[in-house]
mmCIF file with all atom_site columns, C-alpha atoms in Angstrom:
data_model
loop_
_atom_site.group_PDB
_atom_site.id
_atom_site.type_symbol
_atom_site.label_atom_id
_atom_site.label_alt_id
_atom_site.label_comp_id
_atom_site.label_asym_id
_atom_site.label_entity_id
_atom_site.label_seq_id
_atom_site.pdbx_PDB_ins_code
_atom_site.Cartn_x
_atom_site.Cartn_y
_atom_site.Cartn_z
_atom_site.occupancy
_atom_site.B_iso_or_equiv
_atom_site.pdbx_formal_charge
_atom_site.auth_seq_id
_atom_site.auth_comp_id
_atom_site.auth_asym_id
_atom_site.auth_atom_id
_atom_site.pdbx_PDB_model_num
ATOM 1  C CA . ALA A 1 1  ? 31.865 1.114   6.596   1.00 42.00 ? 1  ALA A CA 1
ATOM 2  C CA . THR A 1 2  ? 28.506 0.958   4.744   1.00 45.00 ? 2  THR A CA 1
ATOM 3  C CA . ARG A 1 3  ? 26.281 -1.790  5.904   1.00 49.00 ? 3  ARG A CA 1
ATOM 4  C CA . PHE A 1 4  ? 23.925 -3.596  3.636   1.00 47.00 ? 4  PHE A CA 1
ATOM 5  C CA . GLY A 1 5  ? 20.307 -3.342  4.163   1.00 52.00 ? 5  GLY A CA 1
ATOM 6  C CA . PRO A 1 6  ? 18.103 -2.186  6.920   1.00 55.00 ? 6  PRO A CA 1
ATOM 7  C CA . ALA A 1 7  ? 18.431 -2.764  10.668  1.00 60.00 ? 7  ALA A CA 1
ATOM 8  C CA . ILE A 1 8  ? 17.536 -6.308  11.628  1.00 61.00 ? 8  ILE A CA 1
ATOM 9  C CA . ASP A 1 9  ? 14.572 -6.871  13.716  1.00 66.00 ? 9  ASP A CA 1
ATOM 10 C CA . PRO A 1 10 ? 15.856 -8.802  16.838  1.00 68.00 ? 10 PRO A CA 1
ATOM 11 C CA . LEU A 1 11 ? 12.755 -11.103 16.674  1.00 67.00 ? 11 LEU A CA 1
ATOM 12 C CA . LEU A 1 12 ? 13.997 -12.463 13.328  1.00 72.00 ? 12 LEU A CA 1
ATOM 13 C CA . CYS A 1 13 ? 17.477 -13.355 14.802  1.00 75.00 ? 13 CYS A CA 1
ATOM 14 C CA . GLN A 1 14 ? 16.660 -15.986 17.366  1.00 73.00 ? 14 GLN A CA 1
ATOM 15 C CA . PRO A 1 15 ? 19.200 -18.750 17.555  1.00 74.00 ? 15 PRO A CA 1
ATOM 16 C CA . GLY A 1 16 ? 17.635 -21.924 16.532  1.00 77.00 ? 16 GLY A CA 1
ATOM 17 C CA . ASP A 1 17 ? 14.281 -20.510 15.502  1.00 77.00 ? 17 ASP A CA 1
ATOM 18 C CA . TYR A 1 18 ? 14.263 -19.952 11.711  1.00 80.00 ? 18 TYR A CA 1
ATOM 19 C CA . GLN A 1 19 ? 10.536 -20.341 11.130  1.00 83.00 ? 19 GLN A CA 1
ATOM 20 C CA . VAL A 1 20 ? 9.875  -16.771 10.070  1.00 80.00 ? 20 VAL A CA 1
ATOM 21 C CA . THR A 1 21 ? 13.039 -16.486 7.955   1.00 81.00 ? 21 THR A CA 1
ATOM 22 C CA . HIS A 1 22 ? 12.355 -19.722 6.182   1.00 85.00 ? 22 HIS A CA 1
ATOM 23 C CA . LEU A 1 23 ? 8.826  -18.591 5.227   1.00 86.00 ? 23 LEU A CA 1
ATOM 24 C CA . ILE A 1 24 ? 10.313 -15.385 3.844   1.00 84.00 ? 24 ILE A CA 1
ATOM 25 C CA . ALA A 1 25 ? 12.863 -17.426 1.744   1.00 86.00 ? 25 ALA A CA 1
ATOM 26 C CA . GLN A 1 26 ? 10.115 -19.775 0.588   1.00 89.00 ? 26 GLN A CA 1
ATOM 27 C CA . ALA A 1 27 ? 8.075  -16.775 -0.589  1.00 89.00 ? 27 ALA A CA 1
ATOM 28 C CA . VAL A 1 28 ? 10.938 -15.046 -2.300  1.00 90.00 ? 28 VAL A CA 1
ATOM 29 C CA . ARG A 1 29 ? 12.079 -18.305 -3.970  1.00 90.00 ? 29 ARG A CA 1
ATOM 30 C CA . THR A 1 30 ? 9.095  -18.546 -6.234  1.00 91.00 ? 30 THR A CA 1
ATOM 31 C CA . GLN A 1 31 ? 10.029 -15.469 -8.009  1.00 91.00 ? 31 GLN A CA 1
ATOM 32 C CA . ALA A 1 32 ? 13.817 -15.260 -7.679  1.00 92.00 ? 32 ALA A CA 1
ATOM 33 C CA . GLU A 1 33 ? 17.176 -17.025 -8.302  1.00 94.00 ? 33 GLU A CA 1
ATOM 34 C CA . ALA A 1 34 ? 18.767 -15.684 -5.137  1.00 92.00 ? 34 ALA A CA 1
ATOM 35 C CA . LEU A 1 35 ? 18.119 -13.586 -2.084  1.00 88.00 ? 35 LEU A CA 1
ATOM 36 C CA . ARG A 1 36 ? 20.429 -11.090 -0.560  1.00 85.00 ? 36 ARG A CA 1
ATOM 37 C CA . ILE A 1 37 ? 19.798 -10.368 3.136   1.00 81.00 ? 37 ILE A CA 1
ATOM 38 C CA . PRO A 1 38 ? 21.256 -8.597  6.164   1.00 77.00 ? 38 PRO A CA 1
ATOM 39 C CA . SER A 1 39 ? 23.170 -11.155 8.489   1.00 77.00 ? 39 SER A CA 1
ATOM 40 C CA . CYS A 1 40 ? 22.084 -11.737 12.092  1.00 76.00 ? 40 CYS A CA 1
ATOM 41 C CA . THR A 1 41 ? 25.705 -12.131 12.834  1.00 73.00 ? 41 THR A CA 1
ATOM 42 C CA . ARG A 1 42 ? 26.228 -8.451  11.734  1.00 70.00 ? 42 ARG A CA 1
ATOM 43 C CA . PHE A 1 43 ? 28.344 -9.512  8.852   1.00 74.00 ? 43 PHE A CA 1
ATOM 44 C CA . PRO A 1 44 ? 28.711 -6.220  6.950   1.00 73.00 ? 44 PRO A CA 1
ATOM 45 C CA . GLY A 1 45 ? 28.096 -7.785  3.426   1.00 73.00 ? 45 GLY A CA 1
ATOM 46 C CA . GLY A 1 46 ? 25.116 -9.708  4.409   1.00 78.00 ? 46 GLY A CA 1
ATOM 47 C CA . ASN A 1 47 ? 24.231 -13.190 3.200   1.00 82.00 ? 47 ASN A CA 1
ATOM 48 C CA . VAL A 1 48 ? 23.296 -14.437 -0.366  1.00 87.00 ? 48 VAL A CA 1
ATOM 49 C CA . ILE A 1 49 ? 21.078 -17.347 -0.538  1.00 88.00 ? 49 ILE A CA 1
ATOM 50 C CA . ILE A 1 50 ? 21.194 -19.050 -4.069  1.00 92.00 ? 50 ILE A CA 1
ATOM 51 C CA . PHE A 1 51 ? 18.415 -21.288 -5.253  1.00 93.00 ? 51 PHE A CA 1
ATOM 52 C CA . PRO A 1 52 ? 20.160 -23.454 -7.728  1.00 93.00 ? 52 PRO A CA 1
ATOM 53 C CA . ASP A 1 53 ? 17.095 -25.068 -9.126  1.00 94.00 ? 53 ASP A CA 1
ATOM 54 C CA . ARG A 1 54 ? 15.662 -21.633 -9.931  1.00 94.00 ? 54 ARG A CA 1
ATOM 55 C CA . LEU A 1 55 ? 18.691 -20.398 -12.018 1.00 95.00 ? 55 LEU A CA 1
ATOM 56 C CA . ARG A 1 56 ? 17.732 -19.496 -15.517 1.00 95.00 ? 56 ARG A CA 1
ATOM 57 C CA . PRO A 1 57 ? 19.759 -20.679 -18.438 1.00 96.00 ? 57 PRO A CA 1
ATOM 58 C CA . GLY A 1 58 ? 22.685 -18.339 -18.950 1.00 96.00 ? 58 GLY A CA 1
ATOM 59 C CA . SER A 1 59 ? 22.658 -17.235 -15.196 1.00 95.00 ? 59 SER A CA 1
ATOM 60 C CA . ILE A 1 60 ? 26.217 -16.904 -13.801 1.00 93.00 ? 60 ILE A CA 1
ATOM 61 C CA . ILE A 1 61 ? 27.358 -17.068 -10.225 1.00 90.00 ? 61 ILE A CA 1
ATOM 62 C CA . GLU A 1 62 ? 30.671 -15.331 -9.729  1.00 90.00 ? 62 GLU A CA 1
ATOM 63 C CA . VAL A 1 63 ? 32.496 -14.958 -6.410  1.00 86.00 ? 63 VAL A CA 1
ATOM 64 C CA . ALA A 1 64 ? 34.098 -11.520 -6.615  1.00 84.00 ? 64 ALA A CA 1
ATOM 65 C CA . ALA A 1 65 ? 35.450 -11.527 -3.093  1.00 79.00 ? 65 ALA A CA 1
ATOM 66 C CA . ALA A 1 66 ? 35.237 -13.886 0.040   1.00 78.00 ? 66 ALA A CA 1
ATOM 67 C CA . PHE A 1 67 ? 35.773 -13.263 3.658   1.00 75.00 ? 67 PHE A CA 1
ATOM 68 C CA . ASP A 1 68 ? 36.051 -15.853 6.354   1.00 74.00 ? 68 ASP A CA 1
ATOM 69 C CA . PRO A 1 69 ? 34.771 -14.324 9.586   1.00 71.00 ? 69 PRO A CA 1
ATOM 70 C CA . GLU A 1 70 ? 35.855 -15.478 12.851  1.00 72.00 ? 70 GLU A CA 1
ATOM 71 C CA . LEU A 1 71 ? 32.474 -15.771 14.573  1.00 63.00 ? 71 LEU A CA 1
ATOM 72 C CA . ARG A 1 72 ? 32.470 -15.958 18.424  1.00 64.00 ? 72 ARG A CA 1
ATOM 73 C CA . ARG A 1 73 ? 29.749 -17.539 20.536  1.00 62.00 ? 73 ARG A CA 1
#
């Protein structure tokens, strides 16, 4: 299966420490409606972060498919 995005730096995937990833999202948020990122849980499709207050008039969010992963601890 094809994976989305580059390999994930293990330093960015620290449970409970989201400081760096939040800084990245804040920087992107100033210019984008959404952000598609690789998943630290290795979810093959990655994650989509939508900034609702940044959506432009006429923007559409459509869920084409959904998957409810069974994440194990």
